[in-house]
PDB file of C-alpha atoms in Angstrom:
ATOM      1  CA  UNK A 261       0.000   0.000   0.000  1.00 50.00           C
ATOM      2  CA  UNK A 262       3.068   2.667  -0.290  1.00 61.00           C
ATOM      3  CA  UNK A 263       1.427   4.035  -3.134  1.00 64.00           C
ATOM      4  CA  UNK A 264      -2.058   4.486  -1.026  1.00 64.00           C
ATOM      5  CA  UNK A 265      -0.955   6.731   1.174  1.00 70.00           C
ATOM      6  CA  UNK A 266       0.709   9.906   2.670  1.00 72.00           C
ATOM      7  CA  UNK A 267       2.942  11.216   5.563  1.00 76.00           C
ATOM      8  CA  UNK A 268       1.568  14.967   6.202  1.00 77.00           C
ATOM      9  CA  UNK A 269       3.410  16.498   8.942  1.00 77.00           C
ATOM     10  CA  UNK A 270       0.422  17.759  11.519  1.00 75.00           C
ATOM     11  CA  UNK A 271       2.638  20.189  13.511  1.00 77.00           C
ATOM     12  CA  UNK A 272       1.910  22.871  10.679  1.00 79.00           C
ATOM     13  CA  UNK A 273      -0.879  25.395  10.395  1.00 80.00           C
ATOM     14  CA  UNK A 274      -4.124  23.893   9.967  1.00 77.00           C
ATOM     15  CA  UNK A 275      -4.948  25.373   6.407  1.00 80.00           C
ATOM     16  CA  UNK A 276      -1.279  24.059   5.399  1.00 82.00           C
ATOM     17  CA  UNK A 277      -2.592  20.619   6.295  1.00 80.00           C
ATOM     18  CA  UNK A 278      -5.857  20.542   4.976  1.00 77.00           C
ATOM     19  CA  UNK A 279      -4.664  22.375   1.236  1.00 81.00           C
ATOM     20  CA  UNK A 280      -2.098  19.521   1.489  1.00 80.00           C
ATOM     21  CA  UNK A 281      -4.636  16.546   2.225  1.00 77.00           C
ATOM     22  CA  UNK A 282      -6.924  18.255  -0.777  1.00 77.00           C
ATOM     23  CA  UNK A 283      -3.978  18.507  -3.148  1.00 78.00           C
ATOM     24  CA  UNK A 284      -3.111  15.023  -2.690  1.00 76.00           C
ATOM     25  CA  UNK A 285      -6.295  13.475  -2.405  1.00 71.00           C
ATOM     26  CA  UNK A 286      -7.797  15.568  -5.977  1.00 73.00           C
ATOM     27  CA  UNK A 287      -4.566  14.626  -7.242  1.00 68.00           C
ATOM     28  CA  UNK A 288      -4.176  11.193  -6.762  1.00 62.00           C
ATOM     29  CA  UNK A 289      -7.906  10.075  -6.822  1.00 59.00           C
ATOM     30  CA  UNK A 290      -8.955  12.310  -9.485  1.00 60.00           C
ATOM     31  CA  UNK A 291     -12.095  10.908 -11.082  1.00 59.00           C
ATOM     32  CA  UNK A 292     -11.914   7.882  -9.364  1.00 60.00           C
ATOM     33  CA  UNK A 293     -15.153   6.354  -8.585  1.00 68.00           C
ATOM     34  CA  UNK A 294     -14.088   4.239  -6.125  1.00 76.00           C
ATOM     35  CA  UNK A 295     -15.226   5.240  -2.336  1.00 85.00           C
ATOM     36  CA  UNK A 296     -12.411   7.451  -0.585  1.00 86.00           C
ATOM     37  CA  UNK A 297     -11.274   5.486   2.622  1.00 89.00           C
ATOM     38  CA  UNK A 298      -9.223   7.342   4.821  1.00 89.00           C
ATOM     39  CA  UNK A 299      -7.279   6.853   8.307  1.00 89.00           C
ATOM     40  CA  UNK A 300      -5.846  10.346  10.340  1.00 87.00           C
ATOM     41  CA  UNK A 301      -3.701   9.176  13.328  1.00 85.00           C
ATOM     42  CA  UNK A 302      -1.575  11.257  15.101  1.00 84.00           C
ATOM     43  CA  UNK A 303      -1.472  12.179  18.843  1.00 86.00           C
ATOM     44  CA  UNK A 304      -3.640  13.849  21.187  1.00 87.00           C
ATOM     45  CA  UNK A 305      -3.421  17.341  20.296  1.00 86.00           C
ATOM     46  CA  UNK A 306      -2.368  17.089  16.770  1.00 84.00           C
ATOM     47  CA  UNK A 307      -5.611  18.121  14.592  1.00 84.00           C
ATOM     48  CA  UNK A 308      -7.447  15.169  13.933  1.00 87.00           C
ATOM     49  CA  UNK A 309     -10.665  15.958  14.709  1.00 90.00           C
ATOM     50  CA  UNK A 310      -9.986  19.428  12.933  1.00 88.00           C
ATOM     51  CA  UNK A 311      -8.447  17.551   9.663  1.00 88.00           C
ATOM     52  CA  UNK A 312     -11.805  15.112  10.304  1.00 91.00           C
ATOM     53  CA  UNK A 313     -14.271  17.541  10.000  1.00 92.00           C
ATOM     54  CA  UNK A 314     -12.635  19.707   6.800  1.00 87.00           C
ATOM     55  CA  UNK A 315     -12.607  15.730   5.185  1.00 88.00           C
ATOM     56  CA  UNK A 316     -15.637  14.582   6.076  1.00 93.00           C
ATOM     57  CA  UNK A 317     -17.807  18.152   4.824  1.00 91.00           C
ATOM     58  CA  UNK A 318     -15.379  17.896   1.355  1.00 86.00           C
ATOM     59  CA  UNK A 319     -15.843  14.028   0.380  1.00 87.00           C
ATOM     60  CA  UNK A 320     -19.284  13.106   2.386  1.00 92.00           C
ATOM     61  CA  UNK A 321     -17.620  10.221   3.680  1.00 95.00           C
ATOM     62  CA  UNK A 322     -19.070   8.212   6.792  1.00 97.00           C
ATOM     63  CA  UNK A 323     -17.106   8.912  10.211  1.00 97.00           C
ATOM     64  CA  UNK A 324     -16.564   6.007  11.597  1.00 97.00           C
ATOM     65  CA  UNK A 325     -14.933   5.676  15.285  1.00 93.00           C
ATOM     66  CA  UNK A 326     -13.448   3.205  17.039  1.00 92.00           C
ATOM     67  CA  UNK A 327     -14.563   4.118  19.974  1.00 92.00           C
ATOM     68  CA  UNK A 328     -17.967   4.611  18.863  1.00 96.00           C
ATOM     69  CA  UNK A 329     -18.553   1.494  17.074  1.00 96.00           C
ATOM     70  CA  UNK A 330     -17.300  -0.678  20.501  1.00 96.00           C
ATOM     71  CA  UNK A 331     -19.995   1.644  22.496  1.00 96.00           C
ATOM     72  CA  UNK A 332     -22.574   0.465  20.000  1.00 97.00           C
ATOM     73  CA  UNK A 333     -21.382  -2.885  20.196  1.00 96.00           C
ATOM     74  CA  UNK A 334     -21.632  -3.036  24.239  1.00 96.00           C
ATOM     75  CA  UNK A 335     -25.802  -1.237  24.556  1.00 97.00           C
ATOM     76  CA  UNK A 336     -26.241  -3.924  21.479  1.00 97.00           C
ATOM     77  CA  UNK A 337     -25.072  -6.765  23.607  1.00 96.00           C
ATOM     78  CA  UNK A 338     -23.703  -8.238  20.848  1.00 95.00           C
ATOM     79  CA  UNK A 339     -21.041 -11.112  21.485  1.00 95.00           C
ATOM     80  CA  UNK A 340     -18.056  -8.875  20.658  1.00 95.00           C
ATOM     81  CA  UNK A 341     -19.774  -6.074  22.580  1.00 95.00           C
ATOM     82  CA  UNK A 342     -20.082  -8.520  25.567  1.00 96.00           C
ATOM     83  CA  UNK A 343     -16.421  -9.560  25.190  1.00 96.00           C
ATOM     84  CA  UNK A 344     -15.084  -5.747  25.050  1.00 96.00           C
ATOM     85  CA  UNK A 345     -17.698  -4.352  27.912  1.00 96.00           C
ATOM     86  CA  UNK A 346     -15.927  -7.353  30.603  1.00 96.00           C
ATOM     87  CA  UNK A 347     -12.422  -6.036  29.820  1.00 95.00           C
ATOM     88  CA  UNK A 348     -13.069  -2.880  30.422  1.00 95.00           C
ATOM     89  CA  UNK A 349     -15.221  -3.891  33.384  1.00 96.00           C
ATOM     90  CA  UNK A 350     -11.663  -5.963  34.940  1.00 96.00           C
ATOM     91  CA  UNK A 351      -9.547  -2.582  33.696  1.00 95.00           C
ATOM     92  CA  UNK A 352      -8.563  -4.217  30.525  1.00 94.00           C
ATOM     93  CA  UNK A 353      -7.307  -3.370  26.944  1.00 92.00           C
ATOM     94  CA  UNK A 354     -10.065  -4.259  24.117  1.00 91.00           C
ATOM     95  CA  UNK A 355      -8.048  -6.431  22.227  1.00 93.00           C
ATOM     96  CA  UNK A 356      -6.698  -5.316  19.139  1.00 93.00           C
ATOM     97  CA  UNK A 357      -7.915  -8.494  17.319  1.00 94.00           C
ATOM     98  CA  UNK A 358     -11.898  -7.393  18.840  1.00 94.00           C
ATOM     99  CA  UNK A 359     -11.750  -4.043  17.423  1.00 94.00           C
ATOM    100  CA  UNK A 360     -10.537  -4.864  14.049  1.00 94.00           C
ATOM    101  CA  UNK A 361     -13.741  -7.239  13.968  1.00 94.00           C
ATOM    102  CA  UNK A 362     -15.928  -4.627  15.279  1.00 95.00           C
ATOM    103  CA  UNK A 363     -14.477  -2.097  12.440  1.00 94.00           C
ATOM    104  CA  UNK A 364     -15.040  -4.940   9.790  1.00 94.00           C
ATOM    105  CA  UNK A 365     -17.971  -5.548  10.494  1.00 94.00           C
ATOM    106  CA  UNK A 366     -18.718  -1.356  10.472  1.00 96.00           C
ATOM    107  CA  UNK A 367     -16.729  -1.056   7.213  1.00 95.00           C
ATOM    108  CA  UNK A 368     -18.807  -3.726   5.612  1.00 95.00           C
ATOM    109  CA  UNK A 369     -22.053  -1.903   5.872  1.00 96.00           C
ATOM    110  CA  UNK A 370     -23.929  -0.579   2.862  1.00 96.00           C
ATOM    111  CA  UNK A 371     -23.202   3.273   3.829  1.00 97.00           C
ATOM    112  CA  UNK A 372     -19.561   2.812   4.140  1.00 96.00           C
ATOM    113  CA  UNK A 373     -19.168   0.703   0.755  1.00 94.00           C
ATOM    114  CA  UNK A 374     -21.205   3.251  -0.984  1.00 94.00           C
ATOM    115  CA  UNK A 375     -19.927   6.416   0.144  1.00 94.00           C
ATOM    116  CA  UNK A 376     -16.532   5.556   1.858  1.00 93.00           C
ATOM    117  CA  UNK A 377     -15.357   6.382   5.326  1.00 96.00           C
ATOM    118  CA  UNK A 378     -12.667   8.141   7.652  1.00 95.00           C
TER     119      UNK A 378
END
């Protein structure tokens, strides 16, 4: 995936950031009709949620949170949501393995696959 993806250093001014994420994303994806899928990481701090929201008003992607999607999981009482809510419960790490499922099973839905997700 080299060629997916970009290092954008998040210690610049926000506009810097977000003509650089538009610049690369037009630029690479140009016309492309497949759904944008995109990951920000970075530490607390940094602009994500500030990078989120400029991404998510330009492409009309579906935000999708880790977080989030484990809360739903738990007042669903599904079985992973079971699984994560008694590991947090004994002071626990969700583990990693758990929240990839939970997120593949989010990613799978109709509104990411048809509109694409951050």
């Amino acid at each position: 995936y080299s060629n997916l993806h970009v290092k954008i250093d998040g210690t610049k001014a926000k506009k810097a950031i977000s003509s650089k994420i538009d610049k690369y994303l037009k630029g690479k994806f140009a016309g492309a009709d497949a759904p944008k899928r995109i990951i920000i990481a970075g530490p607390p701090g940094s602009g994500k949620r500030s990078q989120a929201e400029f991404l998510l008003e330009k492409f009309g992607v579906v935000e999708v949170s880790v977080m989030e999607e484990i809360r739903i999981a738990i007042s669903s009482n599904t079985k992973q949501g079971i699984v994560a809510k008694q590991r947090m419960e004994e002071g626990s790490l969700v583990l990693d393995e758990l929240m990839v499922n939970i997120l593949q099973e989010r990613l799978s839905k109709s509104d990411c696959q048809e509109r694409g997700w951050l």
